[in-house]
């Protein structure tokens, strides 16, 4: 599955380069997607399974 996304990045990178003549758009998109991933995962709190099992 990761290979599909790698091919997509190459395709989009080439497309941006053909349109603009540089890769700045892909750098900005990569930074934005990374920031979005951080924002989505920030509120996730991992709990210790041992505490839950001892309480039961």
PDB file of N, CA and C in Angstrom, residues 23-33:
ATOM      1  N   UNK A  23       9.658  22.706  -7.409  1.00  0.00           N
ATOM      2  CA  UNK A  23       8.968  21.772  -6.516  1.00  0.00           C
ATOM      3  C   UNK A  23       8.400  22.436  -5.263  1.00  0.00           C
ATOM      4  N   UNK A  24       8.341  23.738  -5.220  1.00  0.00           N
ATOM      5  CA  UNK A  24       7.886  24.423  -4.017  1.00  0.00           C
ATOM      6  C   UNK A  24       6.474  24.017  -3.606  1.00  0.00           C
ATOM      7  N   UNK A  25       5.601  23.795  -4.573  1.00  0.00           N
ATOM      8  CA  UNK A  25       4.225  23.391  -4.252  1.00  0.00           C
ATOM      9  C   UNK A  25       4.170  22.058  -3.524  1.00  0.00           C
ATOM     10  N   UNK A  26       5.031  21.122  -3.914  1.00  0.00           N
ATOM     11  CA  UNK A  26       5.058  19.818  -3.241  1.00  0.00           C
ATOM     12  C   UNK A  26       5.643  19.937  -1.842  1.00  0.00           C
ATOM     13  N   UNK A  27       6.627  20.791  -1.659  1.00  0.00           N
ATOM     14  CA  UNK A  27       7.173  21.009  -0.322  1.00  0.00           C
ATOM     15  C   UNK A  27       6.095  21.579   0.597  1.00  0.00           C
ATOM     16  N   UNK A  28       5.355  22.544   0.107  1.00  0.00           N
ATOM     17  CA  UNK A  28       4.303  23.160   0.920  1.00  0.00           C
ATOM     18  C   UNK A  28       3.206  22.143   1.222  1.00  0.00           C
ATOM     19  N   UNK A  29       2.813  21.346   0.217  1.00  0.00           N
ATOM     20  CA  UNK A  29       1.795  20.322   0.436  1.00  0.00           C
ATOM     21  C   UNK A  29       2.278  19.287   1.449  1.00  0.00           C
ATOM     22  N   UNK A  30       3.537  18.893   1.378  1.00  0.00           N
ATOM     23  CA  UNK A  30       4.086  17.939   2.340  1.00  0.00           C
ATOM     24  C   UNK A  30       4.076  18.481   3.756  1.00  0.00           C
ATOM     25  N   UNK A  31       4.433  19.736   3.912  1.00  0.00           N
ATOM     26  CA  UNK A  31       4.420  20.365   5.234  1.00  0.00           C
ATOM     27  C   UNK A  31       2.998  20.453   5.767  1.00  0.00           C
ATOM     28  N   UNK A  32       2.047  20.838   4.904  1.00  0.00           N
ATOM     29  CA  UNK A  32       0.654  20.943   5.335  1.00  0.00           C
ATOM     30  C   UNK A  32       0.070  19.588   5.721  1.00  0.00           C
ATOM     31  N   UNK A  33       0.362  18.549   4.934  1.00  0.00           N
ATOM     32  CA  UNK A  33      -0.134  17.213   5.279  1.00  0.00           C
ATOM     33  C   UNK A  33       0.501  16.710   6.573  1.00  0.00           C
TER      34      UNK A  33
END
